Coordinates of C-alpha atoms in Angstrom, one line a residue:
M6 CA -15.4 -15.9 -25.5
A7 CA -19.0 -14.6 -24.9
Q8 CA -20.7 -15.5 -21.7
V9 CA -24.2 -17.1 -21.5
P10 CA -26.7 -14.4 -20.8
Q11 CA -28.1 -14.5 -17.2
T12 CA -31.7 -13.3 -17.0
F13 CA -31.5 -14.0 -13.3
F14 CA -28.5 -13.5 -10.9
D15 CA -27.5 -16.8 -9.4
A16 CA -24.4 -18.4 -7.9
L17 CA -22.9 -19.1 -11.3
A18 CA -23.4 -15.4 -12.2
V19 CA -21.5 -14.4 -9.1
R20 CA -18.7 -16.7 -10.0
T21 CA -18.6 -15.4 -13.5
W22 CA -18.7 -11.8 -12.3
C23 CA -15.8 -12.2 -9.9
G24 CA -13.6 -13.8 -12.6
L25 CA -14.5 -11.1 -15.2
A26 CA -14.0 -8.3 -12.7
L27 CA -10.6 -9.6 -11.7
R28 CA -9.5 -9.7 -15.3
A29 CA -11.0 -6.2 -16.1
V30 CA -9.2 -4.6 -13.1
G31 CA -6.1 -6.5 -14.0
R32 CA -6.2 -4.9 -17.5
A33 CA -6.8 -1.5 -16.1
R34 CA -4.5 -1.8 -13.1
E35 CA -1.6 0.2 -14.3
E36 CA -3.8 3.0 -15.6
I37 CA -5.7 3.2 -12.3
D38 CA -2.5 3.2 -10.3
A39 CA -1.2 6.1 -12.4
I40 CA -4.2 8.4 -11.9
N41 CA -4.6 8.3 -8.2
V42 CA -3.8 11.9 -7.2
Y43 CA -6.2 12.7 -4.3
P44 CA -5.1 13.6 -1.8
V45 CA -1.6 12.2 -2.4
A46 CA -0.3 10.7 -5.7
D47 CA -0.2 7.2 -4.4
G48 CA -0.1 4.7 -7.2
D49 CA -1.4 1.4 -5.8
T50 CA -5.2 1.9 -6.1
G51 CA -5.4 -0.5 -9.1
T52 CA -3.2 -3.0 -7.5
N53 CA -5.2 -2.9 -4.2
L54 CA -8.5 -3.3 -6.0
Y55 CA -7.0 -6.2 -7.9
L56 CA -5.8 -8.0 -4.7
T57 CA -9.2 -7.4 -3.1
L58 CA -11.0 -8.9 -6.0
E59 CA -8.5 -11.8 -6.2
S60 CA -9.4 -12.7 -2.6
A61 CA -13.1 -12.5 -3.3
A62 CA -12.8 -14.6 -6.4
T63 CA -10.7 -17.2 -4.6
A64 CA -13.3 -17.5 -1.8
V65 CA -16.1 -18.0 -4.4
E66 CA -14.1 -20.7 -6.2
A67 CA -13.6 -22.5 -2.9
V68 CA -17.4 -22.6 -2.3
F69 CA -17.9 -24.2 -5.8
A70 CA -15.0 -26.6 -5.2
G71 CA -16.7 -27.7 -2.0
Y72 CA -19.6 -29.1 -4.0
G73 CA -17.4 -31.3 -6.2
T74 CA -17.9 -32.3 -9.8
G75 CA -21.4 -33.3 -10.8
C76 CA -23.0 -32.1 -7.5
A77 CA -25.5 -29.4 -7.0
E78 CA -24.2 -25.9 -7.2
P79 CA -24.0 -23.6 -4.2
S80 CA -26.9 -21.3 -3.5
L81 CA -26.8 -17.6 -4.3
A82 CA -26.5 -16.8 -0.6
D83 CA -23.5 -19.1 -0.3
A84 CA -21.8 -17.5 -3.3
V85 CA -22.4 -13.9 -2.3
R86 CA -21.4 -14.4 1.3
A87 CA -18.2 -16.0 0.2
M88 CA -17.5 -13.2 -2.2
A89 CA -18.1 -10.6 0.5
H90 CA -16.1 -12.4 3.1
G91 CA -13.2 -13.0 0.7
A92 CA -13.1 -9.3 -0.2
L93 CA -13.3 -8.3 3.5
I94 CA -10.3 -10.4 4.6
G95 CA -8.3 -9.6 1.5
A96 CA -9.1 -5.9 1.2
R97 CA -6.0 -3.7 0.5
G98 CA -5.8 0.0 1.0
N99 CA -8.7 2.5 1.2
S100 CA -9.9 1.7 -2.3
G101 CA -10.0 -2.1 -1.6
T102 CA -11.7 -1.6 1.8
I103 CA -14.5 0.5 0.2
L104 CA -14.9 -2.1 -2.6
A105 CA -15.2 -4.8 0.1
Q106 CA -18.0 -2.9 1.7
L107 CA -19.8 -2.4 -1.6
L108 CA -19.7 -6.1 -2.2
R109 CA -20.8 -6.8 1.4
G110 CA -23.8 -4.4 0.9
M111 CA -24.8 -6.3 -2.2
A112 CA -24.4 -9.6 -0.5
Q113 CA -26.7 -8.6 2.4
V114 CA -29.6 -8.1 -0.1
L115 CA -28.9 -10.9 -2.5
A116 CA -28.5 -13.5 0.4
E117 CA -32.0 -12.6 1.6
T118 CA -34.0 -12.8 -1.7
A119 CA -37.3 -14.5 -1.7
E120 CA -36.0 -17.0 -4.2
P121 CA -32.9 -18.6 -2.5
S122 CA -31.3 -19.7 -5.8
R123 CA -31.5 -16.5 -7.8
A124 CA -32.3 -12.8 -7.8
D125 CA -34.2 -10.9 -10.5
G126 CA -33.7 -7.3 -11.7
S127 CA -35.6 -6.0 -8.7
G128 CA -33.2 -7.8 -6.3
L129 CA -30.2 -6.5 -8.2
R130 CA -31.5 -2.9 -8.0
L131 CA -31.9 -3.2 -4.2
A132 CA -28.5 -4.8 -3.9
L133 CA -26.8 -1.9 -5.7
R134 CA -28.6 0.7 -3.6
R135 CA -27.5 -1.1 -0.3
A136 CA -24.0 -1.3 -1.6
A137 CA -23.8 2.5 -2.2
D138 CA -25.4 3.3 1.1
S139 CA -23.3 0.9 3.2
A140 CA -20.0 2.1 1.6
R141 CA -20.9 5.7 2.3
Q142 CA -21.7 4.9 6.0
A143 CA -18.4 3.1 6.4
V144 CA -16.3 6.2 5.5
A145 CA -15.9 8.6 8.4
H146 CA -16.0 11.8 6.3
P147 CA -17.3 11.1 2.8
V148 CA -16.1 13.4 0.0
E149 CA -17.9 13.9 -3.3
G150 CA -16.1 13.3 -6.6
T151 CA -14.8 9.9 -5.4
V152 CA -15.8 6.3 -5.7
L153 CA -18.7 7.0 -3.3
T154 CA -20.2 9.4 -5.8
V155 CA -19.8 6.9 -8.6
A156 CA -21.4 4.1 -6.6
S157 CA -24.3 6.4 -5.7
A158 CA -24.8 7.3 -9.3
A159 CA -24.8 3.7 -10.3
A160 CA -27.5 2.9 -7.7
V161 CA -29.7 5.8 -8.8
A162 CA -29.5 4.7 -12.5
A163 CA -30.2 1.1 -11.5
E164 CA -33.3 2.2 -9.6
R165 CA -34.7 3.9 -12.7
A166 CA -34.1 0.9 -14.9
E167 CA -36.8 -1.6 -15.8
G168 CA -36.3 -5.2 -16.8
D169 CA -34.1 -8.1 -16.0
C170 CA -30.6 -8.2 -14.4
G171 CA -28.9 -7.3 -17.6
A172 CA -30.9 -4.1 -18.0
V173 CA -30.3 -3.1 -14.4
A174 CA -26.5 -3.8 -14.8
R175 CA -26.3 -1.8 -18.0
A176 CA -28.1 1.1 -16.4
A177 CA -25.8 1.0 -13.4
Y178 CA -22.7 0.9 -15.6
E179 CA -23.9 3.9 -17.7
G180 CA -24.7 5.9 -14.5
A181 CA -21.3 5.2 -13.1
R182 CA -19.6 6.0 -16.4
T183 CA -21.3 9.4 -16.5
A184 CA -20.5 10.2 -12.8
L185 CA -16.9 9.1 -13.2
A186 CA -16.4 11.5 -16.2
A187 CA -17.8 14.3 -13.9
T188 CA -15.5 13.6 -10.9
P189 CA -13.0 16.3 -12.0
D190 CA -15.8 18.9 -11.8
R191 CA -16.5 17.8 -8.2
L192 CA -13.0 17.6 -6.9
P193 CA -10.6 20.4 -7.9
V194 CA -7.5 18.3 -7.5
L195 CA -8.7 15.9 -10.1
R196 CA -9.4 18.8 -12.5
R197 CA -5.9 20.2 -12.0
A198 CA -4.3 16.9 -12.7
G199 CA -6.6 16.1 -15.7
V200 CA -7.7 12.7 -14.4
V201 CA -10.8 11.1 -13.0
D202 CA -11.0 9.5 -9.6
A203 CA -8.9 6.3 -9.5
G204 CA -11.3 4.4 -7.2
G205 CA -14.2 5.3 -9.3
R206 CA -12.4 4.1 -12.4
G207 CA -11.9 0.8 -10.7
L208 CA -15.5 0.5 -9.8
L209 CA -16.5 1.2 -13.4
A210 CA -14.4 -1.8 -14.4
V211 CA -16.2 -4.0 -11.8
L212 CA -19.6 -2.8 -13.0
G213 CA -18.6 -3.5 -16.6
A214 CA -17.8 -7.0 -15.6
L215 CA -21.3 -7.2 -14.0
V216 CA -22.8 -6.3 -17.3
E217 CA -20.9 -9.0 -19.1
A218 CA -21.8 -11.6 -16.5
C219 CA -25.5 -10.7 -16.8
T220 CA -25.8 -10.2 -20.6
G221 CA -22.9 -12.2 -22.1
E222 CA -21.7 -9.0 -23.9
A223 CA -18.6 -7.1 -23.0
V224 CA -18.9 -3.4 -22.6
R225 CA -16.7 -1.1 -24.5
E226 CA -13.9 -0.1 -22.2
P227 CA -13.5 3.6 -21.6
A228 CA -10.6 5.5 -23.2
K229 CA -7.6 5.6 -21.0
S230 CA -7.4 8.6 -18.7
A231 CA -4.7 11.2 -19.0
D232 CA -1.3 10.3 -17.8
A233 CA -0.4 10.8 -14.1
P234 CA 0.8 14.2 -13.1
S235 CA 4.4 15.0 -14.0
G236 CA 6.7 12.6 -12.3
G237 CA 4.7 9.5 -13.0
P238 CA 2.7 7.4 -10.7
A239 CA 3.6 7.5 -7.0
R240 CA 2.4 5.7 -4.0
E241 CA -1.2 4.8 -3.2
D242 CA -2.8 6.5 -0.5
A243 CA -4.6 3.3 -0.4
G244 CA -6.6 5.9 -1.2
V245 CA -8.5 8.7 0.1
G246 CA -9.0 9.4 -3.6
A247 CA -11.2 6.3 -3.2
G248 CA -13.7 8.0 -1.0
A249 CA -12.3 9.0 2.4
E250 CA -12.0 12.5 3.8
P251 CA -9.3 14.8 2.5
C252 CA -6.2 14.9 4.6
P253 CA -5.9 18.2 6.5
D254 CA -2.8 18.8 4.4
A255 CA -4.7 19.5 1.2
A256 CA -3.0 22.9 1.2
G257 CA 0.4 21.2 1.3
T258 CA 1.1 21.6 5.1
G259 CA 1.9 17.9 5.7
G260 CA -0.2 15.0 6.8
P261 CA -0.3 11.7 8.7
A262 CA 2.9 9.7 8.4
F263 CA 1.5 6.2 8.4
E264 CA -1.2 4.1 6.9
V265 CA -2.5 1.4 9.3
I266 CA -4.7 -1.5 8.2
Y267 CA -5.8 -4.5 10.2
L268 CA -8.5 -7.1 10.5
L269 CA -10.4 -6.9 13.8
E270 CA -12.5 -9.4 15.7
A271 CA -14.8 -7.3 17.9
D272 CA -18.4 -6.6 18.7
D273 CA -20.4 -3.7 17.3
A274 CA -20.2 -1.6 20.5
A275 CA -16.5 -1.9 20.7
V276 CA -16.2 -0.9 17.0
T277 CA -18.3 2.2 17.6
R278 CA -15.9 3.3 20.3
L279 CA -12.9 2.4 18.0
R280 CA -14.3 4.6 15.2
A281 CA -14.4 7.6 17.6
R282 CA -10.9 7.0 18.9
L283 CA -9.3 6.5 15.5
D284 CA -11.2 9.5 14.0
A285 CA -9.5 11.6 16.7
L286 CA -6.1 10.1 16.0
G287 CA -6.0 10.6 12.2
D288 CA -7.9 10.8 9.0
S289 CA -9.0 8.6 6.0
L290 CA -10.8 6.4 8.4
V291 CA -12.8 3.5 6.9
V292 CA -14.2 0.7 8.9
V293 CA -16.1 -2.0 7.1
G294 CA -17.5 -5.4 8.0
G295 CA -19.9 -6.7 10.6
D296 CA -20.9 -9.9 12.4
G297 CA -17.8 -9.8 14.6
L298 CA -15.2 -9.3 11.8
W299 CA -14.0 -5.9 10.6
N300 CA -11.4 -4.4 8.3
V301 CA -10.0 -1.1 9.7
H302 CA -8.1 1.5 7.7
V303 CA -6.8 4.8 8.9
H304 CA -4.0 7.3 8.3
V305 CA -2.2 8.5 11.5
D306 CA 1.0 9.9 12.9
D307 CA 1.0 7.5 15.8
A308 CA 0.8 4.0 14.3
G309 CA 1.3 2.3 17.7
A310 CA -1.7 4.2 19.1
A311 CA -3.9 3.0 16.2
V312 CA -2.9 -0.6 16.8
E313 CA -3.4 -0.2 20.5
A314 CA -6.9 1.1 19.9
G315 CA -7.6 -2.1 18.0
V316 CA -6.2 -4.2 20.8
E317 CA -8.5 -2.5 23.3
A318 CA -11.5 -3.0 20.9
G319 CA -10.9 -6.7 20.3
R320 CA -8.3 -8.9 18.5
P321 CA -6.5 -7.2 15.6
Y322 CA -4.4 -9.3 13.2
R323 CA -3.0 -9.1 9.7
I324 CA -1.7 -5.7 10.7
R325 CA 0.0 -3.7 7.9
I326 CA 1.7 -0.4 8.7
T327 CA 3.1 1.7 5.8
H328 CA 5.2 4.8 6.2
F329 CA 4.4 7.4 3.6
G330 CA 8.0 8.5 3.5
L331 CA 9.6 11.9 3.5
G332 CA 9.2 12.2 -0.3
D333 CA 5.4 11.6 0.0
A334 CA 4.3 14.8 1.5
H335 CA 0.5 15.0 1.3
T336 CA -0.1 17.9 -1.1
G337 CA -3.6 17.5 -2.4
G338 CA -2.2 16.0 -5.6
A339 CA 0.3 18.7 -6.4
R340 CA 3.3 16.6 -5.7
P341 CA 6.4 18.5 -4.4
S342 CA 8.9 16.6 -6.4
P343 CA 9.0 14.0 -9.3
E344 CA 11.5 12.0 -7.3
R345 CA 10.3 8.9 -5.6
A346 CA 11.8 7.8 -2.3
Q347 CA 15.4 6.8 -2.9
R348 CA 15.6 4.1 -0.2
A349 CA 13.4 2.2 2.2
V350 CA 13.6 -0.6 4.7
V351 CA 11.1 -3.5 4.6
A352 CA 11.1 -5.7 7.7
V353 CA 9.2 -8.8 8.9
V354 CA 8.1 -8.4 12.5
P355 CA 6.6 -10.9 14.9
G356 CA 4.2 -8.7 16.9
E357 CA 2.0 -5.6 16.7
G358 CA 4.2 -3.7 19.1
L359 CA 7.3 -4.1 17.0
A360 CA 5.3 -3.3 13.9
G361 CA 4.6 0.1 15.4
L362 CA 8.2 0.5 16.5
Y363 CA 9.6 -0.3 13.1
A364 CA 7.1 1.8 11.3
E365 CA 7.9 4.8 13.5
A366 CA 11.5 4.3 12.5
G367 CA 10.4 4.5 8.8
A368 CA 10.2 0.9 7.8
T369 CA 7.5 -0.8 5.9
T370 CA 6.4 -3.9 7.9
V371 CA 5.1 -7.3 7.3
L372 CA 3.5 -9.0 10.3
A373 CA 4.6 -12.6 10.9
R374 CA 1.8 -14.2 12.8
P375 CA 2.7 -17.2 15.0
G376 CA 2.5 -20.3 12.9
E377 CA 1.8 -18.2 9.7
P378 CA 5.1 -17.0 8.2
P379 CA 4.7 -14.6 5.3
A380 CA 5.0 -15.9 1.8
S381 CA 7.4 -14.4 -0.7
G382 CA 4.5 -12.7 -2.4
E383 CA 3.7 -10.8 0.7
L384 CA 7.3 -9.6 0.9
V385 CA 7.2 -8.5 -2.7
Q386 CA 4.0 -6.5 -2.1
A387 CA 5.7 -4.8 0.9
V388 CA 8.6 -3.9 -1.3
R389 CA 6.2 -2.4 -3.8
R390 CA 4.4 -0.5 -1.0
A391 CA 7.7 1.0 0.1
H392 CA 7.9 2.6 -3.4
A393 CA 11.6 3.2 -3.4
R394 CA 14.4 2.7 -5.9
E395 CA 16.5 0.9 -3.2
V396 CA 15.2 -1.4 -0.5
V397 CA 16.9 -3.1 2.4
L398 CA 15.1 -6.3 3.4
L399 CA 15.2 -7.6 7.0
P400 CA 13.6 -11.0 7.3
N401 CA 14.3 -11.2 11.1
D402 CA 14.0 -14.9 11.1
A403 CA 16.5 -17.6 10.0
E404 CA 13.7 -19.7 8.5
L405 CA 12.6 -16.8 6.3
R406 CA 15.9 -16.3 4.6
H407 CA 15.0 -18.4 1.5
T408 CA 11.6 -16.8 1.3
A409 CA 13.1 -13.3 1.5
A410 CA 15.8 -14.2 -1.1
A411 CA 13.0 -15.2 -3.5
A412 CA 11.1 -12.0 -2.9
A413 CA 14.3 -10.0 -3.4
E414 CA 14.9 -11.7 -6.8
Q415 CA 11.4 -10.9 -7.9
A416 CA 11.7 -7.3 -6.8
R417 CA 15.0 -7.0 -8.6
A418 CA 13.3 -8.2 -11.8
E419 CA 10.9 -5.3 -11.4
G420 CA 13.7 -2.8 -11.3
V421 CA 14.2 -2.3 -7.6
R422 CA 17.7 -2.5 -6.1
V423 CA 17.3 -4.9 -3.1
A424 CA 19.8 -5.8 -0.4
L425 CA 18.9 -8.7 1.8
I426 CA 20.5 -8.5 5.3
P427 CA 20.1 -12.0 6.9
T428 CA 18.8 -10.9 10.3
R429 CA 17.7 -13.9 12.3
S430 CA 15.7 -12.0 15.0
A431 CA 13.7 -8.8 15.3
V432 CA 16.3 -7.5 17.8
Q433 CA 19.0 -7.7 15.1
G434 CA 16.7 -5.8 12.8
I435 CA 16.3 -3.1 15.5
A436 CA 20.1 -2.8 15.7
A437 CA 20.3 -2.6 11.9
L438 CA 17.5 0.0 11.7
A439 CA 19.2 2.1 14.4
V440 CA 22.2 2.8 12.1
H441 CA 20.3 3.1 8.9
E442 CA 21.1 6.4 7.1
P443 CA 19.2 6.9 3.8
E444 CA 21.6 9.7 2.8
R445 CA 24.6 7.3 2.7
R446 CA 25.6 5.5 -0.4
F447 CA 23.5 2.3 -0.6
D448 CA 26.4 -0.1 -0.3
E449 CA 27.8 1.8 2.7
D450 CA 24.4 1.8 4.4
V451 CA 24.0 -1.9 3.8
V452 CA 27.5 -2.6 5.2
Q453 CA 26.8 -0.6 8.4
M454 CA 23.4 -2.2 8.9
T455 CA 24.8 -5.7 8.4
S456 CA 27.6 -5.0 10.8
A457 CA 25.2 -3.7 13.5
A458 CA 23.0 -6.8 13.0
G459 CA 25.9 -9.2 13.1
A460 CA 27.3 -7.6 16.3
T461 CA 23.9 -8.2 18.1
R462 CA 23.5 -11.6 19.9
Y463 CA 19.9 -12.6 20.1
A464 CA 17.9 -14.8 22.4
E465 CA 14.3 -15.6 23.2
V466 CA 12.4 -17.1 26.0
A467 CA 9.4 -19.3 25.1
V468 CA 7.3 -22.2 26.4
A469 CA 7.8 -25.7 25.0
E470 CA 4.7 -27.0 23.3
H471 CA 5.7 -30.7 23.5
Q472 CA 8.4 -33.0 24.7
S473 CA 11.6 -32.9 22.6
W474 CA 15.3 -33.3 22.5
T475 CA 17.3 -30.1 22.6
T476 CA 20.9 -29.0 22.8
A477 CA 20.3 -28.5 26.6
G478 CA 18.7 -31.8 27.2
I479 CA 15.1 -33.2 27.1
C480 CA 12.3 -30.7 27.7
Q481 CA 8.8 -31.4 28.6
A482 CA 5.6 -29.6 27.4
G483 CA 5.2 -26.5 29.5
D484 CA 8.9 -26.0 30.3
V485 CA 10.4 -22.6 29.8
L486 CA 13.1 -22.6 27.1
G487 CA 15.9 -20.0 26.8
L488 CA 17.3 -20.0 23.3
I489 CA 20.6 -18.1 22.5
D490 CA 21.4 -17.5 18.8
G491 CA 18.8 -20.1 17.9
D492 CA 19.8 -23.0 20.1
V493 CA 18.2 -24.0 23.4
A494 CA 20.7 -23.1 26.2
V495 CA 18.5 -23.2 29.3
I496 CA 15.5 -25.3 30.3
G497 CA 13.7 -23.9 33.3
A498 CA 10.4 -23.8 35.2
D499 CA 10.1 -20.0 35.7
V500 CA 10.1 -17.3 33.1
T501 CA 11.9 -14.6 35.0
T502 CA 14.6 -17.0 36.4
T503 CA 15.2 -18.5 32.9
A504 CA 15.4 -15.1 31.3
R505 CA 17.9 -13.9 33.9
T506 CA 20.1 -16.9 33.3
V507 CA 19.9 -16.3 29.6
L508 CA 20.8 -12.7 30.0
D509 CA 23.8 -13.4 32.3
R510 CA 25.2 -15.9 29.8
M511 CA 24.9 -13.4 27.0
L512 CA 26.6 -10.6 28.9
Q513 CA 29.5 -12.8 30.0
A514 CA 31.0 -12.0 26.6
G515 CA 30.4 -8.3 27.2
G516 CA 28.0 -5.8 25.8
E517 CA 27.0 -2.2 25.7
L518 CA 23.2 -2.3 25.1
V519 CA 20.5 -4.8 26.1
T520 CA 17.3 -4.7 24.2
L521 CA 14.2 -6.4 25.7
V522 CA 11.0 -7.0 23.7
I523 CA 8.3 -8.1 26.0
G524 CA 5.4 -10.2 24.7
D525 CA 1.8 -10.0 25.9
E526 CA 2.0 -13.4 27.7
A527 CA 5.2 -12.5 29.7
P528 CA 4.9 -11.8 33.4
A529 CA 4.4 -8.2 34.1
S530 CA 7.4 -7.9 36.4
V531 CA 10.0 -9.6 34.1
A532 CA 11.2 -6.3 32.4
A533 CA 11.7 -4.5 35.7
H534 CA 13.6 -7.5 37.1
L535 CA 15.9 -7.8 34.1
E536 CA 16.5 -4.0 34.1
A537 CA 17.5 -4.1 37.7
R538 CA 19.8 -7.1 37.1
V539 CA 21.7 -5.2 34.4
R540 CA 21.9 -2.0 36.4
E541 CA 23.2 -3.8 39.5
S542 CA 25.6 -6.3 37.9
Y543 CA 26.8 -4.8 34.7
L544 CA 28.4 -1.4 34.7
A545 CA 28.1 0.9 31.7
V546 CA 25.5 -1.4 30.0
D547 CA 22.2 0.4 29.0
T548 CA 18.8 -1.3 28.7
V549 CA 15.9 -0.4 26.4
V550 CA 12.5 -2.1 26.7
Y551 CA 9.8 -2.4 24.0
R552 CA 6.4 -4.0 24.1
G553 CA 6.1 -6.6 21.4
G554 CA 2.4 -7.5 21.6
R555 CA 1.4 -11.0 20.4
Q556 CA 4.7 -12.0 19.2
G557 CA 4.9 -15.8 19.9
A558 CA 7.9 -15.7 22.2
L559 CA 7.4 -14.4 25.7
L560 CA 10.6 -12.4 25.5
L561 CA 13.2 -11.4 23.0
I562 CA 16.6 -10.3 24.1
G563 CA 19.3 -8.5 22.1
V564 CA 22.9 -7.7 23.3
E565 CA 25.0 -5.3 21.3

């Protein structure tokens, strides 16, 4: 159905644009996923762009819903700020992160127009220029032949256009289309693969939607690009092909093992220092945002150090760490093998520290924030990010078992073989991951991992939030609770004393290895005290200590 032409760009046009862009990228998603070859064939660019736009569109719809039926519509500033904020908090991968900054750049101009309810062609021209400039500034080491080149070409063409918003949007689209077609001439890896830049192709779809939102006329969609290089689509880099610097492995010498993404609450000065630190740690660095909220994306070998840098800068959350896998050697697009990863582990973890630990062990992680358990859709996305034929899923929480089961069923419907190991604590997941051997037959590996998890008793020490009945009696708000295998076993007043009592009870039945995961809020001395207790009182029992970060519980204990 044709849209009503918009001579001016207003809140309704923003809403229309977001909806049309979401549908356009949805139609092109598989094609975009398949053509991402720079610097690693990493087929999630289309999916990441779609999820980023979905978050933007949802935020805009929420603004309109807030005005109710029959009430005045939101202002242009309200709509574009919601769009930019939604894209920022929902940005996925490098491609989505850069798109979020493009939308933020546009919003900065459109929210400040002389006419608060609408912008004309001149305002849209300025918005497209700010978008291209701000996206380029967000990338640590820009590369030509990527989405940055396409965005710049769109801005140049828009600046040369005369007329209303429709004329400006059409010019921007045509400029982007021409630049996209030329990306293989600017980036040899694209030329060798016979494809255009994936991020640029996604931006073209977004600009095509802008034309339709402004004119009411749909653009003719470009012909599909060539198929992906032999072997089919692989994993997204979350894409340096979308505008970040090439990995140093463009010659095929190997590159960073992990993609780390998180939202960060921090001031400008702290983010400036963070950029320098992350740039030294890895590559593909993109930091977007402002006004105290940022989206950080980087490829590194030390995922824990990247998260630690965020903790020092401010408050990181929604942390996602993806292991590229042994089969995902960064080769500048010339993939070493058509085979995808055979097997992967996807795990839910309660804190940033454990996210780094699990990722270093090769797992794809989903962070469960206190009070915000992941939905099944998040787990399905993590399975997709793992890009393996076989996946072992570790929910690490008894309350997530049904959620994980639903995710497993959906993944199976998509052709992935999934085994759900009902781990009830992150320490059980650590035990399972320790015996994981991808070279074993899948069933044997699952049996061994299940056995290791089942042989691990688990406990946690936490603070009661309110008065309640427990299996150990009545607790008051502020009491220290020691839970063993999910049930309250000890009620105390002191964290260290309660933890020691819990540990003694667990070791009464024997044990060979004690795992301690220390949360940020735990006393600094508790780990040393418990290690000394094991060393002095329990012969032949080893202890290993990990830092869990903001994990909800003060302390997690596992006894194998």
